[in-house]
JSON list of C-alpha atoms in Angstrom, two decimals:
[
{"chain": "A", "resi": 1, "resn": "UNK", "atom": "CA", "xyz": [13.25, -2.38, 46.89]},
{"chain": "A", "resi": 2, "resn": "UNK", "atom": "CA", "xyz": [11.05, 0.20, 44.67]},
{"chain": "A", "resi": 3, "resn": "UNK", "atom": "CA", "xyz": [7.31, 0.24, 45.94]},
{"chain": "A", "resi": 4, "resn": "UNK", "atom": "CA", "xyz": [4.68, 1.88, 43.28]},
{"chain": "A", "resi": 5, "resn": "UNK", "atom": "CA", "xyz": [1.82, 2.59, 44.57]},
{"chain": "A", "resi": 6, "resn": "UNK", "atom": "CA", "xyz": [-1.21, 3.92, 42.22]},
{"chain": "A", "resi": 7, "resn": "UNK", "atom": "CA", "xyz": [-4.94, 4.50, 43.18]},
{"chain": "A", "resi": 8, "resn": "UNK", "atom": "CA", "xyz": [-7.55, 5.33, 40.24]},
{"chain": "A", "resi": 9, "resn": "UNK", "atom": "CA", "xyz": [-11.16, 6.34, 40.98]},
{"chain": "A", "resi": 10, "resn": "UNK", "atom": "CA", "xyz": [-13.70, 4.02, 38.69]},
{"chain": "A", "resi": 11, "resn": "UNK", "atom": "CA", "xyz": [-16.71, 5.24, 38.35]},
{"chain": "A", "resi": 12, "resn": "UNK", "atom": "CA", "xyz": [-18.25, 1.53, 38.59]},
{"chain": "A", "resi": 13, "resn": "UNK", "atom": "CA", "xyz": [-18.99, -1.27, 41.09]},
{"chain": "A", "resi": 14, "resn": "UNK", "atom": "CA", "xyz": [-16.59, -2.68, 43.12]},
{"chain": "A", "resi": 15, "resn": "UNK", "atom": "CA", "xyz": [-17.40, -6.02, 41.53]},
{"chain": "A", "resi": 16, "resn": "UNK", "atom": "CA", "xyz": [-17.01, -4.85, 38.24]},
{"chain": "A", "resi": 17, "resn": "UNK", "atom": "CA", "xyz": [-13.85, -3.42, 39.28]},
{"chain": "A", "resi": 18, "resn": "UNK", "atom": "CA", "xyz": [-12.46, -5.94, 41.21]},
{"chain": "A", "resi": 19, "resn": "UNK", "atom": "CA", "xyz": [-13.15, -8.93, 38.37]},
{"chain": "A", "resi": 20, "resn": "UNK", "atom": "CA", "xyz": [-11.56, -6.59, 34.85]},
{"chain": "A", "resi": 21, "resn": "UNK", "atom": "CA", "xyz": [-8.69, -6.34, 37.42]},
{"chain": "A", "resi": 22, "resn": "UNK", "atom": "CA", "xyz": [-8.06, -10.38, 37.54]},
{"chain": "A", "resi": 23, "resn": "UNK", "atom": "CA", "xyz": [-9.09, -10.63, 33.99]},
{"chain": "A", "resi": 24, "resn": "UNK", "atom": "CA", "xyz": [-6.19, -12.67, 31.73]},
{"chain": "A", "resi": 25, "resn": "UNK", "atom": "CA", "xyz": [-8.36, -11.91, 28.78]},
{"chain": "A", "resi": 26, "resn": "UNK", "atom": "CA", "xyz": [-8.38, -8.06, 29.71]},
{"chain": "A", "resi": 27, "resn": "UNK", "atom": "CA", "xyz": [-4.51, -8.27, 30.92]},
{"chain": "A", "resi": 28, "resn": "UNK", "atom": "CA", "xyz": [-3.76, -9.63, 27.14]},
{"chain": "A", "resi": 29, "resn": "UNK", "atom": "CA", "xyz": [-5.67, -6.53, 25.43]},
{"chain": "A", "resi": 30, "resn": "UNK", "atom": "CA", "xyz": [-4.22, -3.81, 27.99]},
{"chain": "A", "resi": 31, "resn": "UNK", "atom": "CA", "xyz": [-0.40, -4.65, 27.22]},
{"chain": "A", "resi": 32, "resn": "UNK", "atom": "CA", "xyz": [-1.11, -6.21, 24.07]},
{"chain": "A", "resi": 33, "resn": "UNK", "atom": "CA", "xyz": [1.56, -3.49, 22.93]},
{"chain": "A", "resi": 34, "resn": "UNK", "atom": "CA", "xyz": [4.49, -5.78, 24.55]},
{"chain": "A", "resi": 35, "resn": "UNK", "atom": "CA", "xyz": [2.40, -8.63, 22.83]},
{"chain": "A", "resi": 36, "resn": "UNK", "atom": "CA", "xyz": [1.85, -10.45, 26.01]},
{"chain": "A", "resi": 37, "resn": "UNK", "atom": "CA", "xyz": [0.10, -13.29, 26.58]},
{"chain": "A", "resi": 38, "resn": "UNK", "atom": "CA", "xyz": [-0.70, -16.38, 29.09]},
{"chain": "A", "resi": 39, "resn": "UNK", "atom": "CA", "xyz": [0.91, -19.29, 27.53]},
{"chain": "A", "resi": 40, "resn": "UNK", "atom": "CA", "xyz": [0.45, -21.87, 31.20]},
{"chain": "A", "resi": 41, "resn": "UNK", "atom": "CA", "xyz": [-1.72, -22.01, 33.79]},
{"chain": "A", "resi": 42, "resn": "UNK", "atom": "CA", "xyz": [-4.97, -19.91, 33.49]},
{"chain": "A", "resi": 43, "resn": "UNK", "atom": "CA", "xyz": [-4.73, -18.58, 30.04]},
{"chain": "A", "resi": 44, "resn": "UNK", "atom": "CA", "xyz": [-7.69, -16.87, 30.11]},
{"chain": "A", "resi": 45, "resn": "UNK", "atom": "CA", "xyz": [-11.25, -15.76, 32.28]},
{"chain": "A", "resi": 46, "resn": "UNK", "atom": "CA", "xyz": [-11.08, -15.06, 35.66]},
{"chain": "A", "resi": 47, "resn": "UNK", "atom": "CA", "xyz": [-7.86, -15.89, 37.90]},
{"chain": "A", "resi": 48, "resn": "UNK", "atom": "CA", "xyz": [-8.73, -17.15, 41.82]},
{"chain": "A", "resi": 49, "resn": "UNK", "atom": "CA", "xyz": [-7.06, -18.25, 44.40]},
{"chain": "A", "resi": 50, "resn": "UNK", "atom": "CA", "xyz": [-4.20, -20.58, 44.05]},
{"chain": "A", "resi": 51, "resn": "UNK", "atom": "CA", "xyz": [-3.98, -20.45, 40.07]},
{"chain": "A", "resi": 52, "resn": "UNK", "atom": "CA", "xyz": [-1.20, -19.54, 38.31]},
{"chain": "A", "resi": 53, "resn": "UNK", "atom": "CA", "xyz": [-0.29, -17.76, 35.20]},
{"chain": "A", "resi": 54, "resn": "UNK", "atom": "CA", "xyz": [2.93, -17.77, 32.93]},
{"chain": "A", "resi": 55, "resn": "UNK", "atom": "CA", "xyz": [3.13, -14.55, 30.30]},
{"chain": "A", "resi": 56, "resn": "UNK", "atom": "CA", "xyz": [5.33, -14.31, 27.94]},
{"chain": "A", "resi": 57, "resn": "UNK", "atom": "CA", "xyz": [5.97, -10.91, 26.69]},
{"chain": "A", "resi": 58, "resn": "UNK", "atom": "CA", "xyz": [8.61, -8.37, 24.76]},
{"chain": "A", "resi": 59, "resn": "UNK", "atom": "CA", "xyz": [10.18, -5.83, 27.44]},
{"chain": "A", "resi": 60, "resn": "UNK", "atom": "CA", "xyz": [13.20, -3.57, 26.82]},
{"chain": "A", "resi": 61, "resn": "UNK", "atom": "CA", "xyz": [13.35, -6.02, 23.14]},
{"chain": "A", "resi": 62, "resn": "UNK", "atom": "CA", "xyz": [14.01, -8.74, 25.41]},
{"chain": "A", "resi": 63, "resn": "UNK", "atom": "CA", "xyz": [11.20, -11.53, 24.72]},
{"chain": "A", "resi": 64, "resn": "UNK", "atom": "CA", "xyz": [10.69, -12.72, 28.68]},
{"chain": "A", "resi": 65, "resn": "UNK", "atom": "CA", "xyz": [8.58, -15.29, 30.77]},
{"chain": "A", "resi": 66, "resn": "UNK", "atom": "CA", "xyz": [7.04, -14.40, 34.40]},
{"chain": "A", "resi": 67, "resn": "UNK", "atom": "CA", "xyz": [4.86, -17.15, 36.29]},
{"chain": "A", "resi": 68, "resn": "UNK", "atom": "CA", "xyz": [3.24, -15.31, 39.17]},
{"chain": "A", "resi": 69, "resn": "UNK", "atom": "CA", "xyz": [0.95, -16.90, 42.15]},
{"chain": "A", "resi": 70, "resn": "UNK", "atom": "CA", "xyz": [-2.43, -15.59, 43.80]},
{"chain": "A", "resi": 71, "resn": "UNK", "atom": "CA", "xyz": [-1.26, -15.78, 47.02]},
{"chain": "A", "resi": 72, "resn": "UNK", "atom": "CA", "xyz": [-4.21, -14.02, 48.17]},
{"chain": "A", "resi": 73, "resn": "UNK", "atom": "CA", "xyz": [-8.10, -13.66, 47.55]},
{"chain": "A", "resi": 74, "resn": "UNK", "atom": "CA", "xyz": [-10.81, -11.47, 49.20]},
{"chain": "A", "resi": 75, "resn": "UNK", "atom": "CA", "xyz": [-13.37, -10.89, 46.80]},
{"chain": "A", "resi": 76, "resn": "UNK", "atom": "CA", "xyz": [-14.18, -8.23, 45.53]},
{"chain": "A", "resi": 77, "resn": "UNK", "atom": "CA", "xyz": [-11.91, -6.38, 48.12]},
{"chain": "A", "resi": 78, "resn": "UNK", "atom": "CA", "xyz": [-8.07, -8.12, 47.30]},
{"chain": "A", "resi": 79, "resn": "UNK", "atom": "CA", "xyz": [-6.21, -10.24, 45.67]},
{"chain": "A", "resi": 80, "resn": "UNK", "atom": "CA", "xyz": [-1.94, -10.42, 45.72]},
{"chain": "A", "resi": 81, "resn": "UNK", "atom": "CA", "xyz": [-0.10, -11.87, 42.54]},
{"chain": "A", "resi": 82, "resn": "UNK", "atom": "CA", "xyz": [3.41, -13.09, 43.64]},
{"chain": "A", "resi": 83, "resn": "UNK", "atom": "CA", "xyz": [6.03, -13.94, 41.08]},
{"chain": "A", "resi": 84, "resn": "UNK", "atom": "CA", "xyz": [6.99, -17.48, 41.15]},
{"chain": "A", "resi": 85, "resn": "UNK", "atom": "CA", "xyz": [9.79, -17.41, 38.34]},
{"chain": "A", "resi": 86, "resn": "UNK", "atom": "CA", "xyz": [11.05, -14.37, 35.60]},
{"chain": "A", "resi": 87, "resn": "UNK", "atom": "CA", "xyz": [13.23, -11.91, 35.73]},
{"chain": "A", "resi": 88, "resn": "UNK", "atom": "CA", "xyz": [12.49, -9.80, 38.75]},
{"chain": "A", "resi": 89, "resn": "UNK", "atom": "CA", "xyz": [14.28, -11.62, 42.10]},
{"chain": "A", "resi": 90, "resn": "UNK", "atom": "CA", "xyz": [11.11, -11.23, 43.46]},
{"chain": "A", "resi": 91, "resn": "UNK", "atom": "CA", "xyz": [7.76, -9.08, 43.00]},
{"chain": "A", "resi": 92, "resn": "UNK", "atom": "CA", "xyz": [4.42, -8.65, 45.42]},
{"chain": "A", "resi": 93, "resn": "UNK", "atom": "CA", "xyz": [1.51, -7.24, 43.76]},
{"chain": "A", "resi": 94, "resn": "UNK", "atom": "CA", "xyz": [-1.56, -5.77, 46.13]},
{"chain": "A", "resi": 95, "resn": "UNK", "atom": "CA", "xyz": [-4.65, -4.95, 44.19]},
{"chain": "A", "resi": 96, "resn": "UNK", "atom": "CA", "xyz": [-7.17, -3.54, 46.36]},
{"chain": "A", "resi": 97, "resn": "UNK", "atom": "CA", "xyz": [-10.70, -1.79, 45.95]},
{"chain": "A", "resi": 98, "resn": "UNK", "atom": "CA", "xyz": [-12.51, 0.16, 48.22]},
{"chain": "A", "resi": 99, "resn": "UNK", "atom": "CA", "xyz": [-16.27, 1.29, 47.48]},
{"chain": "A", "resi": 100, "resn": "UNK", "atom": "CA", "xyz": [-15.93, 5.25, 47.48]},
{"chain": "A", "resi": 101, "resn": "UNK", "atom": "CA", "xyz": [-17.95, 8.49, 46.28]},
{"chain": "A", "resi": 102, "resn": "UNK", "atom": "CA", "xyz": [-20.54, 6.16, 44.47]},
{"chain": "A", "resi": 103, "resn": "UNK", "atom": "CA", "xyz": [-17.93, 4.15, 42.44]},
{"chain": "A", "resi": 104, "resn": "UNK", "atom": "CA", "xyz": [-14.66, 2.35, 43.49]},
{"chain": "A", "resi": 105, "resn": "UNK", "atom": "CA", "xyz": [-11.33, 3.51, 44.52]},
{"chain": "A", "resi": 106, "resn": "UNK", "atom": "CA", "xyz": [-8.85, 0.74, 43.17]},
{"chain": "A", "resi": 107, "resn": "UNK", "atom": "CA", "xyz": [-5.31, 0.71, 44.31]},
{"chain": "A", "resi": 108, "resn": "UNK", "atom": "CA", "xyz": [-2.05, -1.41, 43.20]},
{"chain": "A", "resi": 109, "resn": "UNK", "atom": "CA", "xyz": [0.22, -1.36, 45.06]},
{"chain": "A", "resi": 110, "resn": "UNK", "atom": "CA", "xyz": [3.58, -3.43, 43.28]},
{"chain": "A", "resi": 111, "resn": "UNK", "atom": "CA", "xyz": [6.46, -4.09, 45.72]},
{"chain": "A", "resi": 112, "resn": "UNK", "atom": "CA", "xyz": [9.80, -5.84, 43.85]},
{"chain": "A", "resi": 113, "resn": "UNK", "atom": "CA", "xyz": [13.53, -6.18, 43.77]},
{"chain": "A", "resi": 114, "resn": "UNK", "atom": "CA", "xyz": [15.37, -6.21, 40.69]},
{"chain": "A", "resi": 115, "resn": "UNK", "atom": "CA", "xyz": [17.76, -8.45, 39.72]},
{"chain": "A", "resi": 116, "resn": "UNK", "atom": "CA", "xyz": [21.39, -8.09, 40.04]},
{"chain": "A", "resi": 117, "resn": "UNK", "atom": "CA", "xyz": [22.12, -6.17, 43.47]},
{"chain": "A", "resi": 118, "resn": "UNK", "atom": "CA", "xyz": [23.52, -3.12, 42.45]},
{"chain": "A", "resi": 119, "resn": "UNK", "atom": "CA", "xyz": [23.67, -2.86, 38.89]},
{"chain": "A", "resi": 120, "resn": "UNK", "atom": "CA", "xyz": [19.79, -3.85, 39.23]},
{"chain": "A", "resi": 121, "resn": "UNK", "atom": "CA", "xyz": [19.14, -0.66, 41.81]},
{"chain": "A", "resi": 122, "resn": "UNK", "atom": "CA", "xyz": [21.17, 1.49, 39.36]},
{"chain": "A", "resi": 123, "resn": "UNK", "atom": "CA", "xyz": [18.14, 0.54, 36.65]},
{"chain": "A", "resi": 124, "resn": "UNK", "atom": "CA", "xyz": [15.70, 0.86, 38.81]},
{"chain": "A", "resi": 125, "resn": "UNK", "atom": "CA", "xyz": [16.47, 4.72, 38.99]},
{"chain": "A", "resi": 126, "resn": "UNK", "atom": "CA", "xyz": [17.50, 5.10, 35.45]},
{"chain": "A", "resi": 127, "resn": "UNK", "atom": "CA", "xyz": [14.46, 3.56, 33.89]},
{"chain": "A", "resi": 128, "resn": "UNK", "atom": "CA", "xyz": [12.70, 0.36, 34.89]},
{"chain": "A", "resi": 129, "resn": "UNK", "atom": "CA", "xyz": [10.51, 2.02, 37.90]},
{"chain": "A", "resi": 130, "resn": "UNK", "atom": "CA", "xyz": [8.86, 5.03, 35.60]},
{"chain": "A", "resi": 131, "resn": "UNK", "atom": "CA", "xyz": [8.67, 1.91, 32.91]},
{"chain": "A", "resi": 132, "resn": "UNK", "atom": "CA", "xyz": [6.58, -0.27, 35.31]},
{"chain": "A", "resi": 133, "resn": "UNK", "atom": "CA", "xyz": [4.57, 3.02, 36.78]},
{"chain": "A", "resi": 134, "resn": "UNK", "atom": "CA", "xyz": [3.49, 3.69, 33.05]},
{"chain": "A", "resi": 135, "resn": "UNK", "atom": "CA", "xyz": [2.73, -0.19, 32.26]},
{"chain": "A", "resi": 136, "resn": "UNK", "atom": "CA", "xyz": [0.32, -0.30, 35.37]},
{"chain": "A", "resi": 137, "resn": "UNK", "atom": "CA", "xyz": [-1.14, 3.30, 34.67]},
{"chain": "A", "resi": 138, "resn": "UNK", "atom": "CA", "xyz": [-1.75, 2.50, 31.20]},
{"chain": "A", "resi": 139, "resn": "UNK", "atom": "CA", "xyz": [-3.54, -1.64, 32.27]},
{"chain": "A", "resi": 140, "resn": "UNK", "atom": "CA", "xyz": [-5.20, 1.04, 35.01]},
{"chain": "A", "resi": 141, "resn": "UNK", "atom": "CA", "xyz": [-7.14, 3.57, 32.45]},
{"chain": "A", "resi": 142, "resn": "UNK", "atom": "CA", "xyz": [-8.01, 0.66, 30.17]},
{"chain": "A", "resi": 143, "resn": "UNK", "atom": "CA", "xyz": [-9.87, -1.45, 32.91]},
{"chain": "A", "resi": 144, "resn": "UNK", "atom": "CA", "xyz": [-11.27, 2.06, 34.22]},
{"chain": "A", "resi": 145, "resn": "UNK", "atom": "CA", "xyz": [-12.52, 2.87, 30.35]},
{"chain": "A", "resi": 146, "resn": "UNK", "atom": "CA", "xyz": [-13.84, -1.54, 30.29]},
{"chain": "A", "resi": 147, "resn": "UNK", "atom": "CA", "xyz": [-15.17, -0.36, 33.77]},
{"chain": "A", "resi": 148, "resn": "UNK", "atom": "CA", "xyz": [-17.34, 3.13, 33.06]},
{"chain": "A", "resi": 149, "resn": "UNK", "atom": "CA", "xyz": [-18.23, 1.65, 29.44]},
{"chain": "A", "resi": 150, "resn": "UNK", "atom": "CA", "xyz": [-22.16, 1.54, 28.69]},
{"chain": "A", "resi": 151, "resn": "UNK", "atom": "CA", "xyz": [-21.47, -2.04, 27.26]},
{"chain": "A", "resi": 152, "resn": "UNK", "atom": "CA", "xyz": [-19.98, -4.02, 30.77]},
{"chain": "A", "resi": 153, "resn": "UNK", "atom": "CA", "xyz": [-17.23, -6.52, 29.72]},
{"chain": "A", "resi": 154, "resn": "UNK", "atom": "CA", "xyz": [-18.24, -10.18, 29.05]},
{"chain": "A", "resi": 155, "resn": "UNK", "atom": "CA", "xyz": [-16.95, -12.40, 31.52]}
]
């Protein structure tokens, strides 16, 4: 069971922070390179407690549907997406932000299993963790460059 963890220092409110991180619209333009998008449940604005989401996306050439869960909701401090269905056996994602140094320290932290016992833990090390630590670093700089931006995004 792979845990990332990644923390990013925004030089923005916590607010601002905390509602570009729950963003469908903003998920869709950071990984718009695996041409993701919601295609059930909230399909776009701002995700809260209890909604779901269904994405449908192109990983490893593979195109793939994931329907994840907030589980939990503490604005603007947490929220947890938990996958309901897609191809992980199971994944727990902790976003968390914490006002620090004038701006906000956000943190992810993205707890899974892969599928597939063994074979699925021999991927893990060969390539799928360093894939998902560079898919949440990369959604992590964009909502930090939506975040420190003169023009704030529109929700």
């Amino acid at each position: 069971m792979p845990i990332i963890q990644l923390s990013l220092l925004i030089n923005a409110p916590i607010d601002v922070c905390f509602d570009l991180s729950r963003s469908i619209d903003l998920h869709m333009e950071s990984t718009s390179h695996t041409n993701e998008r919601a295609i059930k449940g909230r399909t776009s604005g701002l995700i809260t407690a209890g909604e779901t989401v269904t994405w449908e996306a192109t990983h490893f050439g593979i195109r793939q549907q994931l329907t994840s869960i907030i589980t939990e909701f503490d604005p603007p401090h947490k929220f947890v997406d938990e996958m309901v269905s897609g191809a992980f056996k199971r994944f727990r994602h902790e976003h968390t932000f914490k006002k620090q140094n004038g701006g906000t320290l956000m943190t992810d932290q993205f707890d899974y299993t892969s599928p597939f016992g063994l074979l699925g833990k021999l991927t893990d090390v060969m390539f799928l963790r360093s894939y998902m630590e560079r898919l949440l670093m990369r959604r992590n700089e964009y909502i930090k460059s939506k975040a420190e931006s003169e023009k704030r995004y529109p929700f």
